[in-house]
């Protein structure tokens, strides 16, 4: 049972549910979010009008309630619109918690080395055959920003099938997918047997590829374990240790560049820790190999910037932060390249290590997951 009160000359309403929880809504917001067939296309849910079509000074003249339905009459249009109370309360924007710098969605969970015993893992064949297995695995990938798949074939290009589980490969100058193994005259350090510091891939692109898949075809060399680090957790640790250092890495842009092959000169200018305007952690870019000369930090803040950059790297390198695993042939892992850093320990020249990598994007993954979670939802935004 809901009660409704019209306030502020019809510019607002207050809805109170049976538990006593109250939410205020503005008339203009309600009118813009009407779901009648002249405002929203019944088939795909797309909005058919622009804000320009809603008169300035729109207000609510009157309302009525019938069971779970609220009917509002808007003036000056003289338009009557029905709303579902549950939908309204689910979309309440009144009394949202105050946000703080570096907050993350409740759908995400920061982690450290403690996650080593429970790496999100699924069987590739089962994920391909079972929507519930796929949904569970994608849910974990969203929550932790990485996940493993096991028991796959050892055929070249299988990683493309992994991308097809939820979306599409993003082709780059490295191709549709790329080989990761020792090469003579490497053009990129990823193709040597050196260990690599934890990093996000391709920070020199804008936008960066938001997912990376690394698929193992051979791995008999000594070492070569993969490590992953939660960059969001590292950023929050930096913030808690020293808010000024967190601030300087969010406030000023670094520069990144890659021009290691003929005809390619990729450049970007973005902060190492990127926040949304309301302080939400959006993205981590951290890659010492491709950080260019940073020139957008004021002279008087550059020393602080370097102290912050150094400490951020130390936190990322802290073994307490890392989850380490060795991939067997037919196994792969995926990382959210805007959040989780990955690394490789050095490996010996004996035996072989052959991985294939490709990029994909999070929008497809999250879309597939949302569609599985909200079956039948067809709204395009
Ligand atoms: Fe990488």
PDB file of C-alpha atoms in Angstrom, residues 208-324:
ATOM      1  CA  UNK A 208      41.434   1.124 -24.170  1.00  0.00           C
ATOM      2  CA  UNK A 209      40.317  -2.421 -24.931  1.00  0.00           C
ATOM      3  CA  UNK A 210      38.221  -3.109 -21.867  1.00  0.00           C
ATOM      4  CA  UNK A 211      38.752  -6.885 -21.807  1.00  0.00           C
ATOM      5  CA  UNK A 212      41.704  -9.101 -22.563  1.00  0.00           C
ATOM      6  CA  UNK A 213      41.687 -12.857 -23.046  1.00  0.00           C
ATOM      7  CA  UNK A 214      44.922 -14.859 -22.782  1.00  0.00           C
ATOM      8  CA  UNK A 215      44.621 -18.458 -23.924  1.00  0.00           C
ATOM      9  CA  UNK A 216      47.286 -21.098 -23.264  1.00  0.00           C
ATOM     10  CA  UNK A 217      48.215 -23.586 -25.968  1.00  0.00           C
ATOM     11  CA  UNK A 218      51.572 -24.801 -24.593  1.00  0.00           C
ATOM     12  CA  UNK A 219      53.210 -24.237 -21.243  1.00  0.00           C
ATOM     13  CA  UNK A 220      56.047 -26.645 -20.476  1.00  0.00           C
ATOM     14  CA  UNK A 221      58.616 -23.906 -19.736  1.00  0.00           C
ATOM     15  CA  UNK A 222      59.795 -23.297 -16.182  1.00  0.00           C
ATOM     16  CA  UNK A 223      57.991 -20.375 -14.562  1.00  0.00           C
ATOM     17  CA  UNK A 224      55.795 -18.121 -16.638  1.00  0.00           C
ATOM     18  CA  UNK A 225      53.014 -18.008 -14.071  1.00  0.00           C
ATOM     19  CA  UNK A 226      50.376 -15.360 -14.560  1.00  0.00           C
ATOM     20  CA  UNK A 227      49.505 -12.901 -11.856  1.00  0.00           C
ATOM     21  CA  UNK A 228      46.553 -10.595 -11.518  1.00  0.00           C
ATOM     22  CA  UNK A 229      46.129  -7.615  -9.197  1.00  0.00           C
ATOM     23  CA  UNK A 230      42.945  -5.703  -8.404  1.00  0.00           C
ATOM     24  CA  UNK A 231      43.798  -2.165  -9.499  1.00  0.00           C
ATOM     25  CA  UNK A 232      40.670  -0.768  -7.825  1.00  0.00           C
ATOM     26  CA  UNK A 233      41.760  -2.271  -4.527  1.00  0.00           C
ATOM     27  CA  UNK A 234      45.282  -0.886  -5.057  1.00  0.00           C
ATOM     28  CA  UNK A 235      43.849   2.571  -5.760  1.00  0.00           C
ATOM     29  CA  UNK A 236      41.687   2.443  -2.645  1.00  0.00           C
ATOM     30  CA  UNK A 237      44.718   1.368  -0.614  1.00  0.00           C
ATOM     31  CA  UNK A 238      46.669   4.341  -1.938  1.00  0.00           C
ATOM     32  CA  UNK A 239      43.743   6.637  -1.093  1.00  0.00           C
ATOM     33  CA  UNK A 240      43.537   5.277   2.454  1.00  0.00           C
ATOM     34  CA  UNK A 241      47.300   5.595   2.956  1.00  0.00           C
ATOM     35  CA  UNK A 242      47.664   9.040   1.490  1.00  0.00           C
ATOM     36  CA  UNK A 243      44.655  10.928   0.069  1.00  0.00           C
ATOM     37  CA  UNK A 244      46.919  13.555  -1.507  1.00  0.00           C
ATOM     38  CA  UNK A 245      48.755  10.913  -3.525  1.00  0.00           C
ATOM     39  CA  UNK A 246      45.479   9.356  -4.636  1.00  0.00           C
ATOM     40  CA  UNK A 247      44.252  12.804  -5.546  1.00  0.00           C
ATOM     41  CA  UNK A 248      47.254  13.706  -7.684  1.00  0.00           C
ATOM     42  CA  UNK A 249      47.001  10.491  -9.748  1.00  0.00           C
ATOM     43  CA  UNK A 250      43.296  11.119 -10.358  1.00  0.00           C
ATOM     44  CA  UNK A 251      43.591  14.812 -11.019  1.00  0.00           C
ATOM     45  CA  UNK A 252      46.348  14.962 -13.622  1.00  0.00           C
ATOM     46  CA  UNK A 253      46.674  13.137 -16.896  1.00  0.00           C
ATOM     47  CA  UNK A 254      49.586  10.864 -17.651  1.00  0.00           C
ATOM     48  CA  UNK A 255      50.581  10.250 -21.252  1.00  0.00           C
ATOM     49  CA  UNK A 256      50.987   6.897 -22.923  1.00  0.00           C
ATOM     50  CA  UNK A 257      52.484   6.010 -26.251  1.00  0.00           C
ATOM     51  CA  UNK A 258      53.303   3.057 -28.472  1.00  0.00           C
ATOM     52  CA  UNK A 259      55.057   3.423 -31.780  1.00  0.00           C
ATOM     53  CA  UNK A 260      56.994   0.168 -31.949  1.00  0.00           C
ATOM     54  CA  UNK A 261      56.050  -0.775 -35.474  1.00  0.00           C
ATOM     55  CA  UNK A 262      55.953   0.835 -38.880  1.00  0.00           C
ATOM     56  CA  UNK A 263      52.952   3.080 -39.417  1.00  0.00           C
ATOM     57  CA  UNK A 264      51.729   2.959 -35.819  1.00  0.00           C
ATOM     58  CA  UNK A 265      51.869   5.863 -33.353  1.00  0.00           C
ATOM     59  CA  UNK A 266      49.263   5.415 -30.629  1.00  0.00           C
ATOM     60  CA  UNK A 267      49.001   8.137 -28.016  1.00  0.00           C
ATOM     61  CA  UNK A 268      46.643   8.889 -25.157  1.00  0.00           C
ATOM     62  CA  UNK A 269      46.342  11.408 -22.354  1.00  0.00           C
ATOM     63  CA  UNK A 270      44.481  10.048 -19.360  1.00  0.00           C
ATOM     64  CA  UNK A 271      44.972   9.787 -15.586  1.00  0.00           C
ATOM     65  CA  UNK A 272      46.456   6.625 -14.087  1.00  0.00           C
ATOM     66  CA  UNK A 273      43.443   6.468 -11.781  1.00  0.00           C
ATOM     67  CA  UNK A 274      40.315   7.737 -13.495  1.00  0.00           C
ATOM     68  CA  UNK A 275      37.228   8.778 -11.557  1.00  0.00           C
ATOM     69  CA  UNK A 276      33.728   9.665 -12.678  1.00  0.00           C
ATOM     70  CA  UNK A 277      32.605  13.198 -11.725  1.00  0.00           C
ATOM     71  CA  UNK A 278      30.983  11.767  -8.577  1.00  0.00           C
ATOM     72  CA  UNK A 279      34.192  10.023  -7.491  1.00  0.00           C
ATOM     73  CA  UNK A 280      33.429   6.509  -8.761  1.00  0.00           C
ATOM     74  CA  UNK A 281      36.525   4.554  -9.731  1.00  0.00           C
ATOM     75  CA  UNK A 282      36.224   4.143 -13.473  1.00  0.00           C
ATOM     76  CA  UNK A 283      39.551   2.962 -14.779  1.00  0.00           C
ATOM     77  CA  UNK A 284      43.158   2.187 -13.994  1.00  0.00           C
ATOM     78  CA  UNK A 285      45.915   2.759 -16.526  1.00  0.00           C
ATOM     79  CA  UNK A 286      49.253   1.509 -15.329  1.00  0.00           C
ATOM     80  CA  UNK A 287      52.006   0.368 -17.655  1.00  0.00           C
ATOM     81  CA  UNK A 288      55.573   1.505 -17.168  1.00  0.00           C
ATOM     82  CA  UNK A 289      56.592   0.248 -20.614  1.00  0.00           C
ATOM     83  CA  UNK A 290      54.302   2.623 -22.427  1.00  0.00           C
ATOM     84  CA  UNK A 291      54.156   5.633 -20.129  1.00  0.00           C
ATOM     85  CA  UNK A 292      55.425   8.597 -22.115  1.00  0.00           C
ATOM     86  CA  UNK A 293      56.855  11.839 -20.711  1.00  0.00           C
ATOM     87  CA  UNK A 294      54.243  13.211 -18.334  1.00  0.00           C
ATOM     88  CA  UNK A 295      53.908  16.920 -19.025  1.00  0.00           C
ATOM     89  CA  UNK A 296      50.466  17.806 -17.715  1.00  0.00           C
ATOM     90  CA  UNK A 297      51.310  17.926 -14.025  1.00  0.00           C
ATOM     91  CA  UNK A 298      52.110  21.445 -12.762  1.00  0.00           C
ATOM     92  CA  UNK A 299      55.772  21.910 -11.842  1.00  0.00           C
ATOM     93  CA  UNK A 300      54.991  22.377  -8.140  1.00  0.00           C
ATOM     94  CA  UNK A 301      53.079  19.053  -8.039  1.00  0.00           C
ATOM     95  CA  UNK A 302      55.453  16.880 -10.088  1.00  0.00           C
ATOM     96  CA  UNK A 303      57.433  15.590  -7.103  1.00  0.00           C
ATOM     97  CA  UNK A 304      54.219  14.621  -5.330  1.00  0.00           C
ATOM     98  CA  UNK A 305      53.046  13.003  -8.545  1.00  0.00           C
ATOM     99  CA  UNK A 306      56.177  10.853  -8.755  1.00  0.00           C
ATOM    100  CA  UNK A 307      55.921   9.917  -5.062  1.00  0.00           C
ATOM    101  CA  UNK A 308      52.332   8.839  -5.676  1.00  0.00           C
ATOM    102  CA  UNK A 309      53.239   6.957  -8.868  1.00  0.00           C
ATOM    103  CA  UNK A 310      56.061   5.151  -7.038  1.00  0.00           C
ATOM    104  CA  UNK A 311      53.824   4.186  -4.112  1.00  0.00           C
ATOM    105  CA  UNK A 312      51.018   3.047  -6.399  1.00  0.00           C
ATOM    106  CA  UNK A 313      53.519   0.752  -8.137  1.00  0.00           C
ATOM    107  CA  UNK A 314      54.754  -0.579  -4.785  1.00  0.00           C
ATOM    108  CA  UNK A 315      51.206  -1.411  -3.738  1.00  0.00           C
ATOM    109  CA  UNK A 316      50.609  -3.126  -7.087  1.00  0.00           C
ATOM    110  CA  UNK A 317      53.852  -5.112  -6.642  1.00  0.00           C
ATOM    111  CA  UNK A 318      52.984  -6.143  -3.082  1.00  0.00           C
ATOM    112  CA  UNK A 319      52.662  -9.977  -3.025  1.00  0.00           C
ATOM    113  CA  UNK A 320      49.716  -9.517  -0.642  1.00  0.00           C
ATOM    114  CA  UNK A 321      47.800  -8.047  -3.572  1.00  0.00           C
ATOM    115  CA  UNK A 322      48.449 -10.723  -6.193  1.00  0.00           C
ATOM    116  CA  UNK A 323      46.674 -13.865  -7.243  1.00  0.00           C
ATOM    117  CA  UNK A 324      49.055 -16.173  -9.104  1.00  0.00           C
TER     118      UNK A 324
END
